[in-house]
């Protein structure tokens, strides 16, 4: 018999739908919210309610922003001729934190994953190709910054193939590069997967 009040049970069920949140974590979060001041709880609810209402996808790069185009695409100091292709908006945040990249981005919102019925049409690959064809500033380089896993590799290979197919329609030749995924500091080679080791070898440099 469920002894939980219905409002609390519904909040727990909502938390359980979030990725990576199990039943016990969902219960802890729900009971935590039960004990915060009402004002804070209402602020939290308002923030959730406004999450989709006050955000848009940039029509150029598909990143999440408050206005269209996003601050990166509309920044005249960014190098529009270099596009870094990433899987998720969180990848943009990570790369921006480094302060080492001054180009622009294209967010795919996923990766090709046949096991989960995610094909090329479910992510923003076609939008990337259209962007290249219609670019007012010719694109000189595409950086494929997909995750170093099987899905990321499949996505990178598909994009490279598509880029080769439209090369004759572009204003100039586009160089395609990839991030050099190496071994994390402190890790053992014997525990590294094949993709990581392959990228570590490809990204090697003179010592």
PDB file of C-alpha atoms in Angstrom:
ATOM      1  CA  UNK A   1       0.000   0.000   0.000  1.00  0.00           C
ATOM      2  CA  UNK A   2       1.372   3.409  -0.973  1.00  0.00           C
ATOM      3  CA  UNK A   3       1.325   5.668   2.087  1.00  0.00           C
ATOM      4  CA  UNK A   4       2.817   8.697   0.300  1.00  0.00           C
ATOM      5  CA  UNK A   5       0.577  11.717  -0.270  1.00  0.00           C
ATOM      6  CA  UNK A   6      -0.378  11.971  -3.948  1.00  0.00           C
ATOM      7  CA  UNK A   7       1.347  15.347  -4.549  1.00  0.00           C
ATOM      8  CA  UNK A   8       4.617  13.934  -3.209  1.00  0.00           C
ATOM      9  CA  UNK A   9       4.262  10.684  -5.161  1.00  0.00           C
ATOM     10  CA  UNK A  10       3.687  12.641  -8.385  1.00  0.00           C
ATOM     11  CA  UNK A  11       6.838  14.715  -7.843  1.00  0.00           C
ATOM     12  CA  UNK A  12       8.836  11.519  -7.216  1.00  0.00           C
ATOM     13  CA  UNK A  13       7.436  10.016 -10.444  1.00  0.00           C
ATOM     14  CA  UNK A  14       8.440  13.161 -12.346  1.00  0.00           C
ATOM     15  CA  UNK A  15      11.996  13.019 -11.030  1.00  0.00           C
ATOM     16  CA  UNK A  16      12.245   9.319 -11.934  1.00  0.00           C
ATOM     17  CA  UNK A  17      11.653  10.240 -15.587  1.00  0.00           C
ATOM     18  CA  UNK A  18      14.879  12.273 -15.637  1.00  0.00           C
ATOM     19  CA  UNK A  19      17.997  10.538 -17.037  1.00  0.00           C
ATOM     20  CA  UNK A  20      20.266   9.084 -14.392  1.00  0.00           C
ATOM     21  CA  UNK A  21      17.760   9.543 -11.562  1.00  0.00           C
ATOM     22  CA  UNK A  22      16.710   6.333  -9.832  1.00  0.00           C
ATOM     23  CA  UNK A  23      13.835   5.785  -7.354  1.00  0.00           C
ATOM     24  CA  UNK A  24      15.901   6.524  -4.236  1.00  0.00           C
ATOM     25  CA  UNK A  25      17.415   9.717  -5.651  1.00  0.00           C
ATOM     26  CA  UNK A  26      13.953  10.809  -6.813  1.00  0.00           C
ATOM     27  CA  UNK A  27      12.615  10.324  -3.283  1.00  0.00           C
ATOM     28  CA  UNK A  28      15.481  12.294  -1.725  1.00  0.00           C
ATOM     29  CA  UNK A  29      14.963  15.194  -4.147  1.00  0.00           C
ATOM     30  CA  UNK A  30      11.212  15.256  -3.574  1.00  0.00           C
ATOM     31  CA  UNK A  31      11.560  15.238   0.224  1.00  0.00           C
ATOM     32  CA  UNK A  32      14.241  17.923  -0.004  1.00  0.00           C
ATOM     33  CA  UNK A  33      11.868  20.183  -1.952  1.00  0.00           C
ATOM     34  CA  UNK A  34       9.162  19.477   0.617  1.00  0.00           C
ATOM     35  CA  UNK A  35      11.308  21.154   3.270  1.00  0.00           C
ATOM     36  CA  UNK A  36      12.524  24.238   1.392  1.00  0.00           C
ATOM     37  CA  UNK A  37      10.726  27.549   2.000  1.00  0.00           C
ATOM     38  CA  UNK A  38       7.620  28.037  -0.143  1.00  0.00           C
ATOM     39  CA  UNK A  39       9.148  31.081  -1.825  1.00  0.00           C
ATOM     40  CA  UNK A  40      12.166  29.087  -3.004  1.00  0.00           C
ATOM     41  CA  UNK A  41       9.896  26.295  -4.201  1.00  0.00           C
ATOM     42  CA  UNK A  42       7.842  28.737  -6.253  1.00  0.00           C
ATOM     43  CA  UNK A  43      11.005  30.241  -7.751  1.00  0.00           C
ATOM     44  CA  UNK A  44      12.118  26.718  -8.697  1.00  0.00           C
ATOM     45  CA  UNK A  45       8.730  26.007 -10.295  1.00  0.00           C
ATOM     46  CA  UNK A  46       8.850  29.310 -12.219  1.00  0.00           C
ATOM     47  CA  UNK A  47      12.345  28.528 -13.506  1.00  0.00           C
ATOM     48  CA  UNK A  48      11.163  25.135 -14.749  1.00  0.00           C
ATOM     49  CA  UNK A  49       8.091  26.675 -16.346  1.00  0.00           C
ATOM     50  CA  UNK A  50      10.164  29.310 -18.144  1.00  0.00           C
ATOM     51  CA  UNK A  51      12.830  26.843 -19.297  1.00  0.00           C
ATOM     52  CA  UNK A  52      11.212  26.231 -22.681  1.00  0.00           C
ATOM     53  CA  UNK A  53       9.120  29.404 -22.830  1.00  0.00           C
ATOM     54  CA  UNK A  54      12.136  31.713 -22.724  1.00  0.00           C
ATOM     55  CA  UNK A  55      14.656  29.739 -24.768  1.00  0.00           C
ATOM     56  CA  UNK A  56      14.963  29.146 -28.504  1.00  0.00           C
ATOM     57  CA  UNK A  57      17.163  27.159 -30.857  1.00  0.00           C
ATOM     58  CA  UNK A  58      19.478  29.406 -32.842  1.00  0.00           C
ATOM     59  CA  UNK A  59      18.440  29.028 -36.494  1.00  0.00           C
ATOM     60  CA  UNK A  60      22.106  29.156 -37.530  1.00  0.00           C
ATOM     61  CA  UNK A  61      23.933  26.815 -35.142  1.00  0.00           C
ATOM     62  CA  UNK A  62      21.031  25.085 -33.307  1.00  0.00           C
ATOM     63  CA  UNK A  63      22.451  25.977 -29.898  1.00  0.00           C
ATOM     64  CA  UNK A  64      20.056  26.830 -27.066  1.00  0.00           C
ATOM     65  CA  UNK A  65      19.818  30.575 -26.510  1.00  0.00           C
ATOM     66  CA  UNK A  66      17.566  33.361 -25.284  1.00  0.00           C
ATOM     67  CA  UNK A  67      17.437  35.049 -28.678  1.00  0.00           C
ATOM     68  CA  UNK A  68      17.957  34.176 -32.339  1.00  0.00           C
ATOM     69  CA  UNK A  69      20.662  34.304 -33.567  1.00  0.00           C
ATOM     70  CA  UNK A  70      22.590  33.282 -30.459  1.00  0.00           C
ATOM     71  CA  UNK A  71      25.340  35.491 -28.936  1.00  0.00           C
ATOM     72  CA  UNK A  72      28.119  33.414 -30.528  1.00  0.00           C
ATOM     73  CA  UNK A  73      26.717  33.476 -34.064  1.00  0.00           C
ATOM     74  CA  UNK A  74      25.960  37.202 -33.822  1.00  0.00           C
ATOM     75  CA  UNK A  75      29.380  38.103 -32.411  1.00  0.00           C
ATOM     76  CA  UNK A  76      31.372  39.878 -35.169  1.00  0.00           C
ATOM     77  CA  UNK A  77      34.664  38.965 -33.492  1.00  0.00           C
ATOM     78  CA  UNK A  78      34.083  35.214 -33.942  1.00  0.00           C
ATOM     79  CA  UNK A  79      35.691  33.512 -36.914  1.00  0.00           C
ATOM     80  CA  UNK A  80      32.708  32.474 -39.059  1.00  0.00           C
ATOM     81  CA  UNK A  81      34.895  30.435 -41.412  1.00  0.00           C
ATOM     82  CA  UNK A  82      35.591  27.741 -38.783  1.00  0.00           C
ATOM     83  CA  UNK A  83      32.678  25.616 -37.573  1.00  0.00           C
ATOM     84  CA  UNK A  84      33.065  23.190 -34.681  1.00  0.00           C
ATOM     85  CA  UNK A  85      30.452  20.413 -34.869  1.00  0.00           C
ATOM     86  CA  UNK A  86      29.379  19.069 -31.465  1.00  0.00           C
ATOM     87  CA  UNK A  87      26.713  16.646 -30.287  1.00  0.00           C
ATOM     88  CA  UNK A  88      25.085  18.627 -27.474  1.00  0.00           C
ATOM     89  CA  UNK A  89      24.786  22.234 -26.197  1.00  0.00           C
ATOM     90  CA  UNK A  90      26.761  21.178 -23.110  1.00  0.00           C
ATOM     91  CA  UNK A  91      29.737  20.492 -25.414  1.00  0.00           C
ATOM     92  CA  UNK A  92      29.696  24.151 -26.458  1.00  0.00           C
ATOM     93  CA  UNK A  93      29.926  25.148 -22.791  1.00  0.00           C
ATOM     94  CA  UNK A  94      32.920  22.836 -22.258  1.00  0.00           C
ATOM     95  CA  UNK A  95      34.817  24.116 -25.299  1.00  0.00           C
ATOM     96  CA  UNK A  96      34.042  27.751 -24.489  1.00  0.00           C
ATOM     97  CA  UNK A  97      35.482  27.235 -21.001  1.00  0.00           C
ATOM     98  CA  UNK A  98      38.890  26.508 -22.514  1.00  0.00           C
ATOM     99  CA  UNK A  99      39.043  29.960 -24.105  1.00  0.00           C
ATOM    100  CA  UNK A 100      41.020  28.402 -26.971  1.00  0.00           C
ATOM    101  CA  UNK A 101      38.394  28.451 -29.724  1.00  0.00           C
ATOM    102  CA  UNK A 102      37.218  31.595 -31.519  1.00  0.00           C
ATOM    103  CA  UNK A 103      35.176  30.023 -34.306  1.00  0.00           C
ATOM    104  CA  UNK A 104      31.473  29.180 -34.316  1.00  0.00           C
ATOM    105  CA  UNK A 105      29.528  25.992 -33.616  1.00  0.00           C
ATOM    106  CA  UNK A 106      26.948  23.633 -35.036  1.00  0.00           C
ATOM    107  CA  UNK A 107      25.024  21.540 -32.502  1.00  0.00           C
ATOM    108  CA  UNK A 108      23.679  18.218 -33.769  1.00  0.00           C
ATOM    109  CA  UNK A 109      21.541  17.435 -30.681  1.00  0.00           C
ATOM    110  CA  UNK A 110      22.587  13.806 -30.665  1.00  0.00           C
ATOM    111  CA  UNK A 111      24.522  11.205 -32.602  1.00  0.00           C
ATOM    112  CA  UNK A 112      23.643   8.484 -35.080  1.00  0.00           C
ATOM    113  CA  UNK A 113      22.580   5.498 -32.989  1.00  0.00           C
ATOM    114  CA  UNK A 114      20.735   2.742 -34.918  1.00  0.00           C
ATOM    115  CA  UNK A 115      20.133   0.690 -31.747  1.00  0.00           C
ATOM    116  CA  UNK A 116      17.985   3.542 -30.408  1.00  0.00           C
ATOM    117  CA  UNK A 117      16.432   4.349 -33.804  1.00  0.00           C
ATOM    118  CA  UNK A 118      18.351   7.609 -34.178  1.00  0.00           C
ATOM    119  CA  UNK A 119      19.353   8.123 -37.789  1.00  0.00           C
ATOM    120  CA  UNK A 120      20.853  11.104 -39.656  1.00  0.00           C
ATOM    121  CA  UNK A 121      17.387  12.633 -40.135  1.00  0.00           C
ATOM    122  CA  UNK A 122      16.794  12.802 -36.367  1.00  0.00           C
ATOM    123  CA  UNK A 123      19.707  15.172 -35.770  1.00  0.00           C
ATOM    124  CA  UNK A 124      20.758  18.448 -37.400  1.00  0.00           C
ATOM    125  CA  UNK A 125      23.107  17.162 -40.111  1.00  0.00           C
ATOM    126  CA  UNK A 126      21.059  18.421 -43.065  1.00  0.00           C
ATOM    127  CA  UNK A 127      20.982  21.870 -41.457  1.00  0.00           C
ATOM    128  CA  UNK A 128      24.787  21.823 -41.353  1.00  0.00           C
ATOM    129  CA  UNK A 129      24.969  21.012 -45.062  1.00  0.00           C
ATOM    130  CA  UNK A 130      22.476  23.773 -45.910  1.00  0.00           C
ATOM    131  CA  UNK A 131      24.463  26.173 -43.757  1.00  0.00           C
ATOM    132  CA  UNK A 132      27.622  25.399 -45.726  1.00  0.00           C
ATOM    133  CA  UNK A 133      25.887  25.824 -49.082  1.00  0.00           C
ATOM    134  CA  UNK A 134      24.321  29.161 -48.121  1.00  0.00           C
ATOM    135  CA  UNK A 135      27.209  30.599 -46.088  1.00  0.00           C
ATOM    136  CA  UNK A 136      27.845  34.292 -46.767  1.00  0.00           C
ATOM    137  CA  UNK A 137      31.346  33.833 -45.342  1.00  0.00           C
ATOM    138  CA  UNK A 138      32.949  30.797 -47.058  1.00  0.00           C
ATOM    139  CA  UNK A 139      33.685  28.037 -44.552  1.00  0.00           C
ATOM    140  CA  UNK A 140      37.341  26.998 -44.535  1.00  0.00           C
ATOM    141  CA  UNK A 141      37.301  24.329 -41.820  1.00  0.00           C
ATOM    142  CA  UNK A 142      34.873  21.941 -40.163  1.00  0.00           C
ATOM    143  CA  UNK A 143      36.061  20.553 -36.810  1.00  0.00           C
ATOM    144  CA  UNK A 144      34.316  17.284 -35.941  1.00  0.00           C
ATOM    145  CA  UNK A 145      34.170  17.274 -32.148  1.00  0.00           C
ATOM    146  CA  UNK A 146      31.903  14.263 -31.724  1.00  0.00           C
ATOM    147  CA  UNK A 147      32.294  12.091 -28.661  1.00  0.00           C
ATOM    148  CA  UNK A 148      34.983   9.366 -28.969  1.00  0.00           C
ATOM    149  CA  UNK A 149      32.570   6.425 -28.930  1.00  0.00           C
ATOM    150  CA  UNK A 150      30.954   4.219 -31.560  1.00  0.00           C
ATOM    151  CA  UNK A 151      28.016   6.558 -32.079  1.00  0.00           C
ATOM    152  CA  UNK A 152      30.310   9.582 -32.370  1.00  0.00           C
ATOM    153  CA  UNK A 153      32.538   7.748 -34.841  1.00  0.00           C
ATOM    154  CA  UNK A 154      29.552   6.727 -36.974  1.00  0.00           C
ATOM    155  CA  UNK A 155      28.282  10.306 -36.981  1.00  0.00           C
ATOM    156  CA  UNK A 156      31.689  11.725 -37.946  1.00  0.00           C
ATOM    157  CA  UNK A 157      32.057   9.244 -40.801  1.00  0.00           C
ATOM    158  CA  UNK A 158      28.577  10.045 -42.098  1.00  0.00           C
ATOM    159  CA  UNK A 159      29.224  13.807 -41.988  1.00  0.00           C
ATOM    160  CA  UNK A 160      32.564  13.382 -43.798  1.00  0.00           C
ATOM    161  CA  UNK A 161      30.828  11.372 -46.519  1.00  0.00           C
ATOM    162  CA  UNK A 162      28.110  14.009 -46.914  1.00  0.00           C
ATOM    163  CA  UNK A 163      30.661  16.811 -47.057  1.00  0.00           C
ATOM    164  CA  UNK A 164      32.506  15.006 -49.838  1.00  0.00           C
ATOM    165  CA  UNK A 165      29.222  14.725 -51.731  1.00  0.00           C
ATOM    166  CA  UNK A 166      28.514  18.469 -51.673  1.00  0.00           C
ATOM    167  CA  UNK A 167      32.103  19.687 -52.111  1.00  0.00           C
ATOM    168  CA  UNK A 168      31.368  20.839 -55.658  1.00  0.00           C
ATOM    169  CA  UNK A 169      28.502  23.041 -54.438  1.00  0.00           C
ATOM    170  CA  UNK A 170      30.630  25.028 -51.985  1.00  0.00           C
ATOM    171  CA  UNK A 171      32.408  28.321 -52.584  1.00  0.00           C
ATOM    172  CA  UNK A 172      35.774  26.886 -51.539  1.00  0.00           C
ATOM    173  CA  UNK A 173      37.337  23.631 -50.423  1.00  0.00           C
ATOM    174  CA  UNK A 174      36.520  22.818 -46.809  1.00  0.00           C
ATOM    175  CA  UNK A 175      39.156  21.188 -44.624  1.00  0.00           C
ATOM    176  CA  UNK A 176      37.698  18.587 -42.244  1.00  0.00           C
ATOM    177  CA  UNK A 177      39.579  18.042 -38.991  1.00  0.00           C
ATOM    178  CA  UNK A 178      38.918  16.057 -35.833  1.00  0.00           C
ATOM    179  CA  UNK A 179      39.804  16.535 -32.208  1.00  0.00           C
ATOM    180  CA  UNK A 180      42.792  14.455 -31.124  1.00  0.00           C
ATOM    181  CA  UNK A 181      41.237  12.290 -28.432  1.00  0.00           C
ATOM    182  CA  UNK A 182      44.061  11.021 -26.264  1.00  0.00           C
ATOM    183  CA  UNK A 183      44.516   9.032 -23.087  1.00  0.00           C
ATOM    184  CA  UNK A 184      43.449  10.734 -19.856  1.00  0.00           C
ATOM    185  CA  UNK A 185      46.289  11.590 -17.478  1.00  0.00           C
ATOM    186  CA  UNK A 186      46.726   8.822 -14.912  1.00  0.00           C
ATOM    187  CA  UNK A 187      44.976   6.143 -16.960  1.00  0.00           C
ATOM    188  CA  UNK A 188      46.393   2.754 -17.963  1.00  0.00           C
ATOM    189  CA  UNK A 189      46.672   1.805 -21.632  1.00  0.00           C
ATOM    190  CA  UNK A 190      45.352  -1.701 -20.937  1.00  0.00           C
ATOM    191  CA  UNK A 191      42.023  -0.250 -19.783  1.00  0.00           C
ATOM    192  CA  UNK A 192      41.640   2.153 -22.717  1.00  0.00           C
ATOM    193  CA  UNK A 193      39.088   1.280 -25.381  1.00  0.00           C
ATOM    194  CA  UNK A 194      40.035   0.880 -29.056  1.00  0.00           C
ATOM    195  CA  UNK A 195      38.580   4.219 -30.125  1.00  0.00           C
ATOM    196  CA  UNK A 196      40.523   6.142 -27.461  1.00  0.00           C
ATOM    197  CA  UNK A 197      43.780   4.370 -28.332  1.00  0.00           C
ATOM    198  CA  UNK A 198      43.252   4.966 -32.058  1.00  0.00           C
ATOM    199  CA  UNK A 199      42.658   8.667 -31.497  1.00  0.00           C
ATOM    200  CA  UNK A 200      45.658   8.875 -29.166  1.00  0.00           C
ATOM    201  CA  UNK A 201      47.865   7.432 -31.897  1.00  0.00           C
ATOM    202  CA  UNK A 202      46.406   9.690 -34.579  1.00  0.00           C
ATOM    203  CA  UNK A 203      46.832  12.773 -32.394  1.00  0.00           C
ATOM    204  CA  UNK A 204      50.437  12.017 -31.432  1.00  0.00           C
ATOM    205  CA  UNK A 205      52.990  14.817 -31.700  1.00  0.00           C
ATOM    206  CA  UNK A 206      56.749  15.217 -31.474  1.00  0.00           C
ATOM    207  CA  UNK A 207      58.052  14.954 -27.917  1.00  0.00           C
TER     208      UNK A 207
END
